[in-house]
């Protein structure tokens, strides 16, 4: 299982002292990067091949607030791989807290060429996405 650790900084919080809702999407992104690196790949590798994986859909469900200096654990996983898209799902926990997520989310990514045209996911990437880290 891949797990990204993130310490909440003051700039991530709002006036109420909780993590601003949009920052969870940054946490999702960081965990996706860690997921790929754990499998020996990177977004940069895809870019060198002339491909990109833009987010085409993103959702988050907030269960309980994270606060300044909390250490968060983000657990990404690939939940679906199609011909030209893939879906990541995420669970965010407070380190040392109960094993119930503070936030859950999902991002859908299209595989596109430099010109922005949908293209088939590379077979090597599909294999890497399913390997255990």
Coordinates of C-alpha atoms in Angstrom, one line a residue:
X1 CA 0.0 0.0 0.0
X2 CA 1.3 3.5 -0.9
X3 CA 0.9 6.1 1.7
X4 CA 1.9 9.8 1.4
X5 CA 2.5 11.7 4.7
X6 CA 1.6 15.4 4.8
X7 CA 2.0 17.8 7.7
X8 CA -0.7 20.5 7.5
X9 CA 0.9 23.9 7.3
X10 CA -0.7 27.1 8.5
X11 CA -1.2 28.2 4.9
X12 CA -3.4 25.2 4.2
X13 CA -6.0 26.3 6.8
X14 CA -8.8 28.7 6.6
X15 CA -10.1 31.3 9.1
X16 CA -11.7 28.5 11.2
X17 CA -8.3 26.8 11.6
X18 CA -9.2 23.8 9.4
X19 CA -7.8 22.6 6.1
X20 CA -9.4 24.6 3.3
X21 CA -11.4 22.3 1.2
X22 CA -9.5 22.8 -2.1
X23 CA -6.2 21.8 -0.5
X24 CA -7.4 18.2 -0.3
X25 CA -7.0 18.0 -4.1
X26 CA -3.4 19.0 -3.7
X27 CA -3.0 16.2 -1.2
X28 CA -4.6 13.8 -3.7
X29 CA -2.1 15.0 -6.3
X30 CA 0.9 14.4 -4.0
X31 CA -0.3 10.9 -3.2
X32 CA -0.7 10.1 -7.0
X33 CA 2.9 11.2 -7.5
X34 CA 4.0 8.9 -4.7
X35 CA 1.9 6.1 -6.1
X36 CA 3.7 6.3 -9.5
X37 CA 7.2 6.7 -7.9
X38 CA 6.5 3.6 -5.7
X39 CA 6.1 1.8 -9.0
X40 CA 9.2 3.2 -10.7
X41 CA 7.3 5.7 -12.9
X42 CA 6.6 9.4 -13.0
X43 CA 4.5 12.0 -14.7
X44 CA 7.7 13.3 -16.3
X45 CA 8.2 10.0 -17.9
X46 CA 4.8 10.3 -19.5
X47 CA 5.5 13.8 -20.7
X48 CA 8.7 12.6 -22.3
X49 CA 6.5 10.2 -24.3
X50 CA 4.3 13.0 -25.4
X51 CA 1.4 12.1 -23.0
X52 CA -0.4 13.7 -20.2
X53 CA -3.0 12.6 -17.6
X54 CA -5.1 15.7 -16.9
X55 CA -7.8 15.5 -14.3
X56 CA -11.2 15.5 -16.0
X57 CA -13.3 14.9 -12.9
X58 CA -12.7 15.3 -9.2
X59 CA -14.8 14.8 -6.1
X60 CA -14.1 14.9 -2.4
X61 CA -16.3 14.0 0.6
X62 CA -15.4 15.7 3.9
X63 CA -16.0 13.6 7.0
X64 CA -14.1 15.4 9.7
X65 CA -11.8 18.4 9.7
X66 CA -8.0 18.3 9.6
X67 CA -6.2 21.1 11.4
X68 CA -2.9 22.9 11.5
X69 CA 0.1 20.6 12.2
X70 CA -1.9 17.4 11.9
X71 CA 0.1 14.7 10.2
X72 CA -2.1 13.3 7.5
X73 CA -1.8 9.9 5.7
X74 CA -3.2 9.8 2.2
X75 CA -3.8 6.4 0.7
X76 CA -4.3 6.4 -3.1
X77 CA -5.3 3.5 -5.2
X78 CA -6.2 2.9 -8.8
X79 CA -9.8 1.8 -8.8
X80 CA -10.4 1.6 -12.6
X81 CA -8.4 1.5 -15.7
X82 CA -10.0 1.9 -19.1
X83 CA -8.6 2.2 -22.6
X84 CA -8.0 6.0 -22.4
X85 CA -8.7 6.9 -18.8
X86 CA -8.0 5.8 -15.2
X87 CA -9.5 6.5 -11.9
X88 CA -7.8 7.1 -8.5
X89 CA -9.6 6.9 -5.2
X90 CA -8.2 8.4 -2.0
X91 CA -8.6 8.0 1.8
X92 CA -7.1 10.6 4.1
X93 CA -6.5 9.8 7.8
X94 CA -5.0 11.6 10.7
X95 CA -1.8 9.8 11.8
X96 CA -2.3 8.2 15.1
X97 CA -6.1 8.7 15.0
X98 CA -8.9 6.3 14.5
X99 CA -8.9 4.3 11.2
X100 CA -11.8 6.3 9.8
X101 CA -11.1 8.7 7.0
X102 CA -11.2 12.5 7.4
X103 CA -11.8 12.8 3.7
X104 CA -12.4 10.5 0.7
X105 CA -12.0 11.4 -2.9
X106 CA -11.8 10.4 -6.5
X107 CA -10.1 11.7 -9.6
X108 CA -10.6 10.6 -13.2
X109 CA -7.7 11.2 -15.6
X110 CA -7.8 11.1 -19.4
X111 CA -4.7 10.0 -21.3
X112 CA -4.1 12.6 -24.0
X113 CA -1.4 13.4 -26.6
X114 CA 0.6 16.7 -26.7
X115 CA -2.2 17.9 -29.0
X116 CA -4.8 17.2 -26.4
X117 CA -6.3 14.2 -28.3
X118 CA -7.4 11.2 -26.3
X119 CA -5.0 8.3 -26.7
X120 CA -4.7 4.8 -25.4
X121 CA -2.9 4.4 -22.0
X122 CA 0.5 2.9 -22.6
X123 CA 0.6 -0.9 -21.8
X124 CA 3.7 -0.4 -19.7
X125 CA 1.8 2.1 -17.5
X126 CA -1.2 -0.1 -17.2
X127 CA 1.1 -2.9 -15.9
X128 CA 2.8 -0.6 -13.5
X129 CA -0.5 0.7 -12.1
X130 CA -1.5 -2.8 -11.0
X131 CA 1.9 -3.9 -9.5
X132 CA 2.3 -4.0 -5.8
X133 CA 4.8 -1.3 -4.6

